[in-house]
Coordinates of N, CA and C in Angstrom, one line a residue:
M1 N 1.1 2.8 8.8 CA 0.9 2.0 9.8 C 1.2 0.6 9.6
I2 N 2.3 -0.2 9.5 CA 2.0 -1.7 9.3 C 1.1 -2.2 10.2
R3 N 1.0 -3.0 10.0 CA 0.3 -4.1 10.7 C 0.7 -5.6 10.5
K4 N 0.8 -6.1 11.1 CA 1.0 -8.3 10.6 C -0.3 -8.1 9.9
N5 N -0.4 -9.2 8.8 CA -0.8 -10.2 8.1 C -1.3 -11.1 7.8
P6 N -1.8 -11.7 9.1 CA -2.1 -13.4 9.1 C -1.1 -14.8 8.2
S7 N -1.8 -14.1 6.9 CA -1.5 -14.5 5.8 C 0.1 -14.8 5.7
G8 N 0.8 -12.8 6.0 CA 1.9 -13.2 5.7 C 2.8 -12.2 4.9
H9 N 1.7 -12.3 4.1 CA 1.6 -11.5 2.5 C 1.8 -9.6 2.8
L10 N 2.9 -9.6 2.3 CA 2.9 -7.5 2.3 C 3.0 -7.2 0.7
P11 N 2.6 -5.7 0.7 CA 2.6 -5.3 -0.2 C 4.1 -4.8 -0.7
V12 N 4.0 -4.8 -1.9 CA 5.3 -4.2 -2.9 C 5.2 -2.5 -2.8
I13 N 5.5 -1.7 -3.0 CA 4.9 -0.6 -3.1 C 7.1 0.6 -4.0
A14 N 6.4 0.7 -5.4 CA 7.7 1.7 -6.1 C 7.9 2.7 -5.0
E15 N 8.8 3.2 -5.2 CA 9.6 4.5 -4.1 C 9.2 5.6 -5.5
S16 N 8.3 5.5 -5.9 CA 7.6 7.0 -6.1 C 6.5 7.1 -6.6
A17 N 5.8 6.0 -6.2 CA 4.5 6.1 -5.5 C 4.1 6.7 -4.5
Y18 N 2.9 7.1 -4.7 CA 2.7 7.9 -2.9 C 1.2 7.2 -2.7
I19 N 1.1 7.3 -1.4 CA 0.0 6.7 -0.7 C 0.2 7.1 0.7
D20 N -1.8 7.8 0.0 CA -2.1 9.2 1.6 C -2.0 8.1 3.0
K21 N -1.7 8.5 3.6 CA -1.8 8.4 5.5 C -2.2 8.1 5.7
T22 N -3.6 8.1 5.1 CA -4.9 7.7 5.8 C -5.7 6.1 4.8
A23 N -5.0 5.9 3.4 CA -4.9 4.6 3.4 C -4.5 3.5 4.2
I24 N -5.3 2.3 3.3 CA -5.1 1.1 3.8 C -4.6 0.1 2.8
I25 N -3.1 0.0 2.9 CA -2.4 -1.0 1.2 C -2.4 -2.8 2.2
C26 N -3.2 -3.5 1.9 CA -2.9 -4.7 2.7 C -3.5 -5.9 1.5
G27 N -2.7 -7.6 2.2 CA -2.3 -8.6 1.0 C -1.2 -8.1 0.2
K28 N -1.5 -9.1 -1.4 CA -0.7 -9.1 -2.0 C -0.8 -8.2 -2.8
V29 N -0.7 -7.1 -2.8 CA -0.2 -5.9 -3.9 C 0.8 -5.6 -3.9
I30 N 0.7 -5.2 -5.2 CA 1.8 -4.5 -5.7 C 1.4 -3.1 -7.0
I31 N 2.2 -2.1 -6.3 CA 1.6 -1.1 -6.4 C 3.4 -0.1 -7.2
K32 N 3.2 -0.2 -8.8 CA 4.1 0.1 -9.7 C 4.3 2.0 -9.3
D33 N 5.1 2.2 -9.6 CA 5.5 3.9 -10.2 C 5.0 5.2 -10.7
N34 N 5.0 5.9 -10.0 CA 4.5 6.9 -9.9 C 2.5 6.6 -10.2
V35 N 2.1 5.9 -9.2 CA 0.5 5.8 -8.6 C 0.1 6.8 -7.9
F36 N -0.8 6.6 -7.7 CA -1.3 8.1 -6.5 C -2.2 7.2 -6.0
V37 N -2.3 6.9 -4.3 CA -3.2 6.2 -3.5 C -3.8 7.3 -2.8
G38 N -4.9 7.9 -3.1 CA -5.7 8.9 -2.0 C -5.9 8.9 -1.0
P39 N -6.6 10.0 -0.4 CA -7.1 9.8 1.3 C -7.9 8.7 1.3
Y40 N -7.7 8.1 2.6 CA -9.4 6.7 2.5 C -9.1 5.8 1.7
A41 N -8.6 5.6 0.8 CA -8.1 4.9 -0.3 C -8.6 3.2 1.2
V42 N -8.9 2.8 0.1 CA -8.8 0.7 0.9 C -8.5 -0.1 0.3

């Protein structure tokens, strides 16, 4: 789920990255190719 960030920064996530649906990615973050973000990661 994408929520509005008050500062306006959004993550940049590569197509090949896996983000678990329970993980939280927020802010000015760059997730590159073949990265795995596991369950409940913040």
